[in-house]
Coordinates of C-alpha atoms in Angstrom, one line a residue:
Chain A
M93 CA -13.4 12.5 18.0
T94 CA -9.9 12.4 19.6
N95 CA -9.4 8.6 18.9
V96 CA -8.2 8.0 15.7
L97 CA -8.0 4.6 16.3
A98 CA -9.8 1.9 18.6
I99 CA -8.8 -1.6 18.4
N100 CA -10.8 -3.6 20.4
Q101 CA -10.0 -7.8 21.3
V102 CA -8.7 -8.4 17.6
G103 CA -7.3 -11.7 17.1
Y104 CA -5.6 -12.9 14.0
K105 CA -4.7 -16.8 13.0
H106 CA -3.1 -18.0 10.2
N107 CA -3.1 -21.8 9.4
F108 CA -4.3 -22.5 12.8
K109 CA -1.3 -20.7 14.1
T110 CA -2.2 -17.9 16.4
I111 CA -0.1 -14.4 15.2
L112 CA -2.2 -12.1 17.1
H113 CA -4.7 -12.5 20.2
D114 CA -6.5 -10.2 22.5
V115 CA -5.5 -7.0 21.0
D116 CA -6.4 -4.2 22.6
L117 CA -5.2 -0.4 21.5
T118 CA -6.8 3.1 20.9
L119 CA -4.5 5.6 19.3
E120 CA -4.9 9.6 19.5
T121 CA -5.0 12.0 16.8
G122 CA -2.1 13.8 15.8
K123 CA 0.6 11.6 17.3
I124 CA 3.6 9.9 16.1
I125 CA 3.3 6.3 17.1
G126 CA 6.2 3.6 17.2
L127 CA 5.3 0.1 16.6
L128 CA 8.1 -2.3 17.5
G129 CA 9.1 -5.8 17.9
E130 CA 11.3 -8.5 17.0
N131 CA 10.6 -9.8 13.3
G132 CA 7.7 -11.7 12.7
A133 CA 5.9 -10.6 16.1
G134 CA 3.1 -9.3 14.2
K135 CA 3.8 -5.9 13.7
T136 CA 2.8 -5.9 9.7
T137 CA -0.3 -8.1 10.4
L138 CA -1.5 -5.4 12.7
M139 CA -1.3 -3.0 9.8
R140 CA -2.8 -5.4 7.4
L141 CA -5.4 -6.1 10.1
I142 CA -6.3 -2.0 10.5
T143 CA -6.3 -1.6 6.3
G144 CA -8.4 -4.6 6.3
S145 CA -6.0 -6.0 4.0
A146 CA -5.9 -9.6 6.5
K147 CA -9.3 -10.6 8.0
G148 CA -9.2 -11.3 12.0
S149 CA -11.8 -11.4 14.7
G150 CA -12.2 -8.3 16.9
T151 CA -13.5 -4.9 16.1
I152 CA -11.6 -1.6 14.4
A153 CA -12.6 1.3 14.3
V154 CA -10.9 4.4 12.3
C155 CA -12.1 7.5 13.1
G156 CA -15.3 5.9 15.1
D157 CA -16.0 3.8 11.7
T158 CA -16.1 0.1 11.9
S159 CA -16.7 -0.6 8.2
T160 CA -13.8 -1.9 6.0
A161 CA -14.5 -0.1 3.0
H162 CA -14.5 3.5 5.0
H163 CA -11.4 2.7 6.7
K164 CA -9.7 2.8 3.5
S165 CA -10.5 6.5 3.2
H166 CA -8.9 7.3 6.1
V167 CA -5.8 5.2 6.0
S168 CA -2.7 5.5 3.8
F169 CA -0.4 2.4 4.0
T170 CA 3.1 1.7 2.9
E171 CA 2.0 -0.6 0.1
Q172 CA 4.6 -2.4 -2.0
L173 CA 3.4 -1.3 -5.7
R174 CA 2.4 -5.4 -6.2
G175 CA 0.0 -4.1 -8.5
F176 CA 2.3 -2.7 -11.2
A177 CA 4.2 -4.4 -14.1
A178 CA 7.7 -4.0 -13.3
S179 CA 8.4 -1.9 -16.3
T180 CA 6.1 0.8 -15.0
R181 CA 7.3 4.1 -14.6
V182 CA 7.1 5.9 -11.6
D183 CA 5.0 8.7 -12.9
R184 CA 2.4 6.6 -14.0
V185 CA 2.2 4.9 -10.7
A186 CA 1.9 8.5 -9.9
D187 CA -1.0 8.8 -12.3
F188 CA -2.8 5.8 -10.8
Y189 CA -2.6 7.1 -7.2
R190 CA -3.6 10.5 -8.6
T191 CA -6.8 9.1 -10.6
V192 CA -8.2 6.7 -8.0
Y193 CA -7.6 8.4 -4.4
P194 CA -9.9 11.5 -4.4
D195 CA -7.2 12.5 -1.2
F196 CA -4.1 12.5 -3.4
D197 CA -2.4 15.7 -3.3
G198 CA -0.6 16.4 -6.5
A199 CA 1.1 19.5 -5.4
R200 CA 2.2 17.8 -2.4
F201 CA 3.4 14.7 -4.1
E202 CA 5.8 17.0 -6.3
E203 CA 7.3 18.5 -3.4
L204 CA 7.7 15.2 -1.8
V205 CA 9.4 14.1 -5.0
T206 CA 11.5 16.9 -5.1
F207 CA 12.4 16.9 -1.6
L208 CA 13.2 13.2 -1.4
Q209 CA 15.4 13.1 -4.7
I210 CA 13.1 10.9 -6.6
D211 CA 13.5 10.7 -10.2
T212 CA 9.6 9.5 -11.8
S213 CA 10.9 9.0 -15.2
L214 CA 12.1 5.5 -13.8
K215 CA 10.8 1.9 -14.4
L216 CA 9.9 0.3 -11.1
A217 CA 12.3 -2.5 -11.8
A218 CA 15.2 0.1 -12.3
L219 CA 14.8 1.6 -8.5
S220 CA 17.1 0.5 -6.0
K221 CA 15.4 -0.4 -2.5
G222 CA 16.3 2.7 -0.9
M223 CA 14.8 4.8 -4.4
K224 CA 11.7 2.3 -4.1
E225 CA 10.8 3.1 -0.2
K226 CA 11.3 6.6 -1.1
V227 CA 8.6 6.5 -3.8
I228 CA 6.3 4.7 -1.4
I229 CA 6.9 7.3 1.3
A230 CA 6.1 9.7 -1.2
L231 CA 2.9 8.3 -2.5
T232 CA 1.8 7.4 1.1
L233 CA 2.2 10.7 2.4
A234 CA 1.2 12.5 -0.5
R235 CA -2.7 11.4 0.3
Q236 CA -4.6 13.6 3.1
V237 CA -5.8 11.0 5.7
N238 CA -6.3 10.6 9.6
L239 CA -4.1 7.6 9.8
Y240 CA -0.5 6.8 7.9
L241 CA 0.6 3.4 8.3
L242 CA 4.5 2.9 7.8
D243 CA 5.7 -0.7 7.5
E244 CA 9.2 -0.6 8.2
P245 CA 9.9 2.0 5.7
F246 CA 13.6 2.1 7.2
S247 CA 14.6 -1.5 6.4
G248 CA 18.1 -2.0 4.2
I249 CA 18.1 1.8 3.4
D250 CA 21.4 4.1 3.6
S251 CA 21.7 6.6 6.8
M252 CA 21.2 9.3 4.3
S253 CA 18.1 8.3 2.7
R254 CA 16.6 7.3 5.9
K255 CA 17.4 11.1 7.4
R256 CA 15.8 12.2 4.5
I257 CA 12.5 10.3 4.8
I258 CA 12.3 11.2 8.8
S259 CA 12.6 14.9 7.7
S260 CA 9.6 14.2 5.5
I261 CA 7.8 12.7 7.8
L262 CA 8.2 15.2 10.1
K263 CA 7.4 18.2 7.2
W264 CA 4.5 16.6 5.5
K265 CA 2.7 14.7 8.3
P266 CA -0.7 16.6 8.5
A267 CA -0.6 18.3 12.2
D268 CA -4.1 16.0 13.3
A269 CA -3.3 12.9 11.4
T270 CA -1.5 10.1 13.4
M271 CA 1.4 8.4 12.1
V272 CA 2.3 4.6 12.9
I273 CA 6.1 3.7 12.1
S274 CA 6.8 0.0 12.4
D275 CA 10.3 -1.0 12.8
H276 CA 12.6 -3.0 14.7
Y277 CA 15.5 -1.1 15.0
V278 CA 14.8 2.0 17.6
S279 CA 17.4 4.2 17.9
E280 CA 17.4 6.2 14.8
I281 CA 13.6 7.3 15.2
A282 CA 13.2 7.0 19.0
P283 CA 13.4 11.0 18.8
I284 CA 10.7 11.5 16.7
L285 CA 8.4 9.1 18.8
D286 CA 5.5 10.8 20.8
E287 CA 4.5 7.2 22.0
V288 CA 5.9 3.7 21.4
V289 CA 3.5 0.6 21.3
I290 CA 5.5 -2.9 21.7
V291 CA 4.0 -6.1 20.3
K292 CA 4.9 -9.3 21.8
D293 CA 3.9 -12.7 22.7
Q294 CA 1.2 -12.2 20.5
T295 CA -0.3 -9.3 21.6
V296 CA 0.3 -5.5 22.4
Y297 CA 2.7 -6.0 25.5
A298 CA 3.3 -2.3 26.3
H299 CA 1.8 1.4 24.8
K300 CA 3.8 4.1 26.6
E301 CA 4.7 7.8 26.0
S302 CA 8.2 8.0 25.2
D303 CA 9.4 10.7 27.2
A304 CA 7.7 8.9 29.9
I305 CA 10.1 5.9 29.8
R306 CA 12.7 8.4 29.4
E307 CA 11.3 10.0 32.7
E308 CA 10.3 7.2 34.6
F309 CA 12.8 4.4 34.2
G310 CA 16.2 6.9 33.1
L311 CA 16.2 4.6 30.0
S312 CA 16.4 5.0 26.3
I313 CA 13.5 3.5 24.3
E314 CA 15.9 1.1 23.0
D315 CA 17.0 0.0 26.2
Y316 CA 13.6 -0.2 27.7
Y317 CA 12.3 -2.2 24.6
E318 CA 15.2 -4.7 24.9
S319 CA 14.2 -5.0 28.6
L320 CA 11.0 -6.1 27.7
Y321 CA 12.2 -8.6 25.6
A322 CA 14.7 -9.7 28.0
E323 CA 12.3 -10.3 31.0
G324 CA 9.9 -12.1 28.4
G325 CA 12.8 -14.5 27.4
A326 CA 13.2 -16.1 31.0
D327 CA 9.5 -17.0 31.3
R328 CA 9.6 -18.5 27.6
D329 CA 10.9 -22.6 27.4
Chain B
M143 CA 21.0 17.8 16.8
K144 CA 21.8 14.8 18.7
F145 CA 19.8 13.7 21.6
D146 CA 20.6 11.6 24.1
D147 CA 18.1 9.0 24.4
K148 CA 17.9 8.4 27.9
V149 CA 16.9 11.9 28.8
P150 CA 13.5 13.3 27.5
I151 CA 13.6 15.3 24.4
Y152 CA 11.3 17.6 25.5
Y153 CA 13.5 18.6 28.4
Q154 CA 17.1 18.5 25.6
I155 CA 15.1 21.0 23.5
K156 CA 14.4 23.4 26.4
N157 CA 18.1 23.1 27.1
H158 CA 19.2 23.6 23.4
L159 CA 16.9 26.7 23.3
Y160 CA 18.6 28.2 26.6
H161 CA 21.8 27.7 25.2
E162 CA 21.0 29.5 22.1
M163 CA 19.4 32.3 24.4
M164 CA 22.7 32.2 26.4
T165 CA 25.1 32.6 23.6
G166 CA 23.2 35.1 21.6
Q167 CA 22.3 33.0 18.9
L168 CA 18.5 34.2 19.9
A169 CA 18.4 37.6 20.9
P170 CA 15.6 38.9 23.4
G171 CA 12.8 39.9 21.6
E172 CA 13.6 37.7 18.7
K173 CA 11.1 35.7 16.9
L174 CA 11.7 31.6 17.5
P175 CA 11.2 29.7 14.5
A176 CA 7.7 28.1 13.5
V177 CA 7.0 24.9 15.6
R178 CA 7.5 22.5 12.5
Q179 CA 10.4 24.3 11.5
L180 CA 11.9 23.9 14.5
A181 CA 10.8 20.2 14.6
V182 CA 12.3 19.5 11.2
D183 CA 15.2 21.4 12.5
L184 CA 15.9 19.4 15.3
T185 CA 14.5 16.2 14.1
V186 CA 12.4 15.7 16.7
N187 CA 8.2 15.8 16.9
V188 CA 6.1 18.7 16.5
N189 CA 4.4 17.8 20.0
T190 CA 7.4 17.4 22.0
V191 CA 8.8 20.7 20.8
Q192 CA 5.2 22.3 21.7
R193 CA 5.4 20.9 25.0
A194 CA 9.0 22.1 25.3
L195 CA 7.8 25.6 24.2
G196 CA 4.9 25.3 26.3
E197 CA 7.0 24.9 29.3
M198 CA 9.1 27.8 28.8
I199 CA 6.1 30.2 28.4
T200 CA 5.0 29.0 31.7
E201 CA 8.4 30.1 33.2
G202 CA 8.4 32.9 30.9
I203 CA 10.9 32.7 29.2
I204 CA 9.1 33.3 25.8
T205 CA 6.0 34.9 25.1
S206 CA 3.5 33.7 22.7
Q207 CA 1.6 36.1 20.6
R208 CA -1.4 34.9 19.2
G209 CA -1.0 34.4 15.4
K210 CA 2.5 36.0 15.5
G211 CA 4.5 32.8 17.0
N212 CA 6.7 32.9 19.6
F213 CA 9.4 35.6 21.0
V214 CA 11.9 35.7 23.2
T215 CA 11.4 37.4 26.5
T216 CA 12.5 41.0 26.1
E217 CA 12.5 41.0 30.1
T218 CA 16.5 40.9 30.8
P219 CA 15.8 40.1 34.0
R220 CA 14.2 37.1 33.3
I221 CA 17.2 36.2 30.9
T222 CA 19.9 36.8 33.4
Q223 CA 17.9 34.8 36.4
L224 CA 17.7 31.9 33.5
K225 CA 21.4 32.4 33.3
E226 CA 22.3 32.0 36.9
H227 CA 19.9 29.2 37.3
L228 CA 22.2 27.3 34.4
I229 CA 25.3 28.2 35.7
M230 CA 23.7 26.7 39.3
D231 CA 22.8 24.0 37.5
Q232 CA 26.1 22.9 35.9
L233 CA 28.2 23.7 38.9
E234 CA 25.8 21.7 41.3
R235 CA 26.2 18.7 39.0
A236 CA 30.4 19.4 38.6
Y237 CA 30.4 19.8 42.7
E238 CA 28.7 16.9 43.5
Q239 CA 30.5 14.7 41.3
L240 CA 34.2 15.7 42.8
H241 CA 32.3 15.7 46.2
A242 CA 31.9 12.3 45.8
L243 CA 35.3 11.6 45.1
N244 CA 36.0 12.6 48.8
L245 CA 37.8 16.1 48.0
S246 CA 37.2 18.8 50.6
D247 CA 35.7 22.2 49.5
E248 CA 39.4 23.7 49.5
E249 CA 40.4 21.2 47.2
I250 CA 37.7 21.5 44.6
I251 CA 38.7 25.2 44.5
A252 CA 42.7 24.4 44.2
S253 CA 42.1 21.6 41.6
L254 CA 39.3 24.1 39.7
K255 CA 42.3 27.1 39.5
Q256 CA 44.7 24.4 38.6
Y257 CA 42.7 23.0 35.6
I258 CA 42.1 26.6 34.4
A259 CA 45.3 27.2 34.4
Q260 CA 46.5 24.2 32.6
R261 CA 43.4 25.3 30.1
G262 CA 45.3 28.5 29.5
Q263 CA 48.1 27.4 29.0
Q264 CA 47.1 24.6 26.3
D265 CA 45.0 27.6 24.3
D266 CA 48.6 29.5 23.9
Chain C
M290 CA -14.4 7.0 -2.2
T291 CA -13.1 6.3 -5.7
K292 CA -15.0 6.7 -8.3
F293 CA -16.4 3.6 -10.7
T294 CA -15.3 6.0 -13.9
A295 CA -11.7 6.7 -12.5
L296 CA -11.2 3.0 -11.2
L297 CA -12.2 1.7 -14.6
K298 CA -10.2 4.1 -16.1
V299 CA -6.9 2.6 -14.1
M300 CA -7.6 -0.9 -14.6
S301 CA -8.4 -0.5 -18.4
R302 CA -5.4 1.3 -19.4
D303 CA -3.3 -1.6 -18.6
R304 CA -5.5 -3.9 -20.4
F305 CA -6.0 -1.7 -22.9
R306 CA -2.7 -1.9 -23.8
L307 CA -2.3 -5.4 -23.5
I308 CA -4.9 -6.0 -25.9
N309 CA -3.0 -3.7 -28.5
W310 CA -0.1 -6.1 -28.5
L311 CA -1.8 -9.1 -28.9
L312 CA -3.7 -7.7 -32.3
V313 CA -0.4 -6.7 -33.3
A314 CA 1.1 -10.0 -32.6
D315 CA -1.9 -11.3 -34.5
I316 CA -1.6 -9.3 -37.5
A317 CA 1.8 -9.9 -37.9
V318 CA 1.4 -14.0 -37.5
V319 CA -1.5 -13.5 -40.3
A320 CA 0.6 -11.3 -42.3
A321 CA 3.7 -13.9 -41.6
T322 CA 1.6 -17.1 -42.8
L323 CA 0.4 -15.3 -45.7
L324 CA 3.9 -14.4 -46.7
W325 CA 5.4 -17.5 -46.3
S326 CA 2.4 -19.1 -48.4
F327 CA 3.1 -16.4 -51.1
V328 CA 6.6 -17.5 -51.3
R329 CA 6.5 -21.1 -51.4
Q330 CA 3.2 -21.8 -53.7
G331 CA 1.7 -18.3 -54.1
I332 CA -1.6 -17.5 -51.9
Q333 CA -4.8 -19.5 -52.6
P334 CA -8.2 -18.5 -53.0
G335 CA -10.0 -18.2 -49.8
E336 CA -6.5 -18.4 -47.8
T337 CA -6.3 -14.8 -46.7
F338 CA -9.4 -15.2 -44.9
G339 CA -8.8 -18.8 -43.6
V340 CA -5.6 -17.9 -42.0
A341 CA -7.0 -15.0 -40.6
L342 CA -9.4 -16.9 -38.9
A343 CA -7.5 -19.8 -37.6
W344 CA -5.3 -17.0 -36.0
S345 CA -7.9 -15.2 -34.8
M346 CA -9.6 -18.3 -32.7
V347 CA -5.6 -18.6 -31.1
A348 CA -5.6 -15.4 -30.3
F349 CA -9.2 -15.2 -28.8
V350 CA -8.0 -17.7 -26.4
I351 CA -4.9 -16.0 -25.6
A352 CA -7.3 -12.8 -24.7
F353 CA -9.5 -14.4 -22.7
V354 CA -6.2 -16.0 -20.6
L355 CA -4.8 -12.9 -20.1
L356 CA -7.4 -10.8 -19.4
S357 CA -8.5 -13.4 -17.1
V358 CA -4.8 -13.4 -15.3
R359 CA -5.2 -9.4 -14.8
I360 CA -8.6 -10.0 -13.3
E361 CA -7.3 -12.4 -10.8
R362 CA -4.3 -10.2 -9.9
V363 CA -6.4 -7.4 -8.4
Y364 CA -7.4 -9.5 -5.7
T365 CA -4.6 -10.1 -3.8
R366 CA -2.6 -7.2 -4.4
D367 CA -2.9 -4.4 -1.9
T368 CA -2.6 -1.3 -4.9
Y369 CA -6.4 -2.3 -5.5
R370 CA -7.3 -4.0 -2.3
L371 CA -6.8 -0.6 -0.4
L372 CA -8.8 1.4 -2.7
P373 CA -11.8 3.1 -0.9
L374 CA -14.3 1.3 -1.9
G375 CA -16.7 -1.8 -1.3
D376 CA -15.7 -5.1 -2.8
T377 CA -18.7 -5.5 -5.0
K378 CA -17.8 -2.5 -6.8
L379 CA -14.2 -3.4 -7.3
Y380 CA -15.2 -6.9 -8.6
L381 CA -18.0 -5.9 -10.8
T382 CA -15.9 -2.9 -12.4
N383 CA -12.7 -5.3 -12.8
L384 CA -15.2 -7.7 -14.8
F385 CA -16.7 -5.0 -16.6
S386 CA -13.2 -3.9 -17.4
S387 CA -11.9 -7.0 -19.0
F388 CA -15.5 -7.5 -20.5
V389 CA -15.2 -4.3 -22.5
M390 CA -11.8 -5.1 -23.3
F391 CA -12.4 -8.5 -25.2
I392 CA -15.5 -6.7 -26.7
Y393 CA -12.8 -4.6 -28.4
F394 CA -10.5 -7.0 -29.1
G395 CA -13.6 -9.1 -30.7
I396 CA -14.7 -5.8 -33.0
I397 CA -11.0 -5.3 -34.3
Q398 CA -11.3 -9.0 -34.8
L399 CA -14.6 -8.6 -37.2
I400 CA -13.0 -5.8 -38.9
I401 CA -10.1 -8.1 -40.0
Y402 CA -12.6 -10.7 -40.7
L403 CA -14.1 -8.1 -42.8
I404 CA -11.3 -7.1 -44.7
T405 CA -9.8 -10.6 -45.7
E406 CA -13.3 -11.4 -46.5
A407 CA -13.4 -8.8 -49.0
V408 CA -10.1 -10.0 -50.2
D409 CA -11.3 -13.5 -50.8
N410 CA -15.3 -12.2 -51.5
T411 CA -15.4 -13.9 -55.1
Y412 CA -14.5 -17.3 -53.7
L413 CA -16.0 -17.3 -50.7
T414 CA -19.4 -16.6 -51.9
G415 CA -18.9 -19.3 -54.8
M416 CA -17.9 -21.9 -52.0
L417 CA -21.0 -20.8 -49.8
R418 CA -23.5 -21.4 -52.8
I419 CA -22.1 -25.0 -53.1
M420 CA -22.0 -26.0 -49.7
S421 CA -25.1 -24.6 -48.6
G422 CA -27.7 -26.3 -50.5
P423 CA -31.0 -24.4 -49.5
S424 CA -29.3 -21.1 -48.9
Y425 CA -29.8 -19.0 -46.1
T426 CA -31.2 -15.7 -46.2
T427 CA -29.2 -13.1 -45.0
A428 CA -31.2 -12.3 -42.3
E429 CA -31.1 -15.9 -41.2
A430 CA -26.8 -15.5 -41.5
A431 CA -27.1 -12.4 -39.3
K432 CA -29.1 -14.3 -37.0
V433 CA -26.8 -16.8 -36.3
C434 CA -23.9 -14.9 -36.2
V435 CA -25.3 -12.4 -33.3
G436 CA -26.7 -15.8 -31.6
M437 CA -23.1 -17.1 -31.6
A438 CA -21.5 -13.7 -30.6
I439 CA -23.9 -13.7 -27.6
M440 CA -23.7 -17.2 -26.6
G441 CA -19.9 -16.8 -26.7
L442 CA -19.7 -13.1 -24.9
S443 CA -21.9 -14.8 -22.0
L444 CA -19.7 -18.1 -21.8
V445 CA -16.8 -15.6 -21.2
I446 CA -18.3 -13.8 -18.4
L447 CA -19.0 -17.7 -17.1
G448 CA -15.3 -18.4 -17.7
W449 CA -14.1 -15.8 -15.6
T450 CA -16.3 -16.1 -12.9
T451 CA -15.9 -19.7 -12.4
I452 CA -12.1 -19.1 -12.5
S453 CA -12.4 -16.7 -9.8
L454 CA -14.3 -18.8 -7.7
V455 CA -11.7 -21.2 -8.0
H456 CA -9.0 -19.0 -7.4
L457 CA -10.7 -17.1 -4.4
V458 CA -11.7 -20.4 -2.3
I459 CA -8.1 -21.6 -2.9
S460 CA -6.7 -18.2 -1.6
A461 CA -9.3 -17.9 1.2
T462 CA -8.8 -21.3 2.5
N463 CA -5.1 -20.9 2.0
N464 CA -5.4 -18.6 5.1
F465 CA -7.3 -20.4 7.9
L466 CA -6.4 -24.8 6.9
P467 CA -3.1 -26.1 7.7
N468 CA -1.2 -27.4 4.8
A469 CA -2.4 -30.6 4.7
S470 CA -5.9 -29.7 4.3
R471 CA -5.4 -27.4 2.0
R472 CA -3.8 -29.8 -0.3
L473 CA -7.0 -31.9 -0.4
I474 CA -9.5 -28.9 -0.8
N475 CA -7.2 -28.0 -3.8
V476 CA -7.0 -31.7 -5.2
V477 CA -11.1 -31.4 -4.9
L478 CA -11.2 -28.2 -6.5
Y479 CA -9.2 -28.9 -9.3
I480 CA -11.6 -32.4 -9.8
I481 CA -14.7 -30.1 -10.1
V482 CA -13.0 -27.7 -12.5
I483 CA -12.0 -30.2 -14.5
Y484 CA -15.5 -31.9 -14.4
L485 CA -17.1 -28.3 -15.1
V486 CA -14.8 -27.9 -17.9
V487 CA -16.0 -31.1 -19.7
R488 CA -19.4 -30.3 -18.8
V489 CA -19.0 -26.7 -20.6
I490 CA -17.5 -28.1 -23.5
G491 CA -20.1 -30.9 -24.2
F492 CA -22.6 -28.2 -23.8
L493 CA -20.8 -25.9 -26.3
F494 CA -20.9 -29.2 -28.8
Y495 CA -24.4 -29.6 -28.2
E496 CA -25.3 -25.9 -28.8
F497 CA -23.2 -25.7 -32.2
N498 CA -24.9 -28.6 -33.5
N499 CA -28.2 -27.1 -33.2
F500 CA -27.6 -23.9 -34.4
G501 CA -29.4 -25.3 -37.3
Q502 CA -32.7 -24.7 -34.5
L503 CA -31.8 -20.9 -34.8
I504 CA -33.2 -20.8 -38.3
D505 CA -36.2 -22.5 -37.9
G506 CA -38.6 -20.1 -35.3
G507 CA -38.9 -22.5 -32.7
G508 CA -35.3 -23.1 -31.4
T509 CA -34.6 -19.1 -30.6
T510 CA -36.6 -19.7 -27.4
H511 CA -34.5 -22.6 -26.4
F512 CA -31.2 -20.6 -27.5
L513 CA -32.2 -17.8 -25.4
I514 CA -33.2 -19.9 -22.3
N515 CA -29.8 -21.3 -22.5
I516 CA -28.1 -17.9 -22.9
L517 CA -30.2 -16.8 -19.8
G518 CA -28.9 -20.1 -18.0
V519 CA -25.2 -19.5 -18.6
L520 CA -25.6 -15.8 -17.3
V521 CA -27.7 -16.8 -14.1
V522 CA -25.0 -19.1 -13.1
A523 CA -22.5 -16.4 -14.0
A524 CA -24.7 -14.2 -11.8
I525 CA -24.2 -16.5 -9.0
E526 CA -21.0 -17.1 -9.1
A527 CA -20.2 -13.6 -9.0
A528 CA -22.5 -13.0 -5.9
L529 CA -20.2 -16.1 -4.1
N530 CA -17.2 -14.3 -5.2
I531 CA -17.7 -11.0 -3.7
F532 CA -18.9 -12.7 -0.6
I533 CA -15.6 -14.8 -0.4
L534 CA -13.7 -11.9 -1.2
K535 CA -15.3 -9.6 1.4
K536 CA -14.9 -12.3 4.3
W537 CA -11.8 -14.4 3.6
V538 CA -9.7 -13.3 0.5
E539 CA -6.5 -11.4 1.9
T540 CA -3.9 -9.7 -0.1
V541 CA -0.2 -11.1 -0.6
P542 CA 2.1 -9.8 2.5
N543 CA 4.6 -7.0 1.8

């Protein structure tokens, strides 16, 4: 089994409006993949379809398994902790994770907490945006799964925290696990990406190896990404 | 490490390691850091480091010992060869660019000499 | 896969705290009311029990509503919906957790009744003797109490499955219908819910008027059939809920 994810003809509509259509995407194991696209392009929706949080058409297989209930044990997603009261302390949230996820590695979580400099005695309401994102990253990476989905982990985060998060990804991603990182700001994460997937025109518009883009076009990932959006702008009304 | 995002990353990792070997930061026979450690240090992907090291192994610059890790080759001729290759590479680029400015070979040599002399003065 | 016991533990922890707060608040309010009476004219015979009983009715309604909110929150939050388990297990555990907490609340209330009743014992037994005419035997009284408790708990379950049904249908239609039809659906649903509430209240009055029947042997069967009916409707609603949850209900996006 070398494909961690196989998406076949997936579509999604919300209130009769097409958000995604005809999405085909195959991801191999052990890769770090950048999911790029404008705000509202459907990056989050694509991730939510994979986790089963959104219901669309078509088939999605994670580790060869098409049942949503099984997906969930293979996928770790940066959920925004909305199920917890604002007064919940971070260590309480970690307890919750430890209890309900058999794949949650407590020792790993402690390492991540130390590395990301998280104070687990704080309440969720007291966390700054950057600190909350770090907590979410630590919880997400502490699970041992095949597919990690990080939804815009760097939005609204200062560059020091961003560097720490990137390092923690490189340090703790299991070798055979694949990680998808969505972002609309590419340059900072470009060096760590094996491949990029670009969402545009309500579908997966391009899927390429990062170094192939640099080699073939002599372009940076950012330039390539922007060039796709520029050419798309012309034939749109 | 800062990368030029227009150039393949594996290529830049190779150059970075070559540079360390030339400057003696990595001595012949020395063990390289583990792949994941290199990836974290350079803030690049593990697979990209793997690819760079793979090519360097093929080139014979580093040797891989099963279960022990990667080592800089102890064959000094290989390293000398690499050094020459890198020098040629840099010269070629500089020469081409100067040539493109319509300088003759003599003029190129003259300006290089002048440049070195000037630099020497500045350094003092 | 998440174990049932693990899920029940995390779901109940929070609800247990909630119920405890409610109990503390209930006791505080009862104490405050009694203190107020004490200062004003002194506590009358039977008042301790009466006050505890009156406030406990309010507390039961609040407990029902608070636990219902906890149930509904689970269905649209990634924190719960991403857990590696099937929707059936999630739904049933969720309902069960609130049910257990409701029973816990009921048991503590019962203890409060017993304590306050002990305070007013002489007065209450005296009053009962005057009121009841041909008096109930202890066994008959116990039968009525147990019957009422079972009927109450069945209705609590039915209440929760109905609230979930409405919530899940609204949440499912919100995803794929345009805004105009959504409003129409909501209006229709509200009408259905109001109708159901009226029917249930009517049913309750009917039942309470006929509690006497419980005492004569003939009514028992009728009463049991009613409980069974309530539970069957709740089970059908639960099955529908699980189906809707599985097929259409999405979580709140980030």
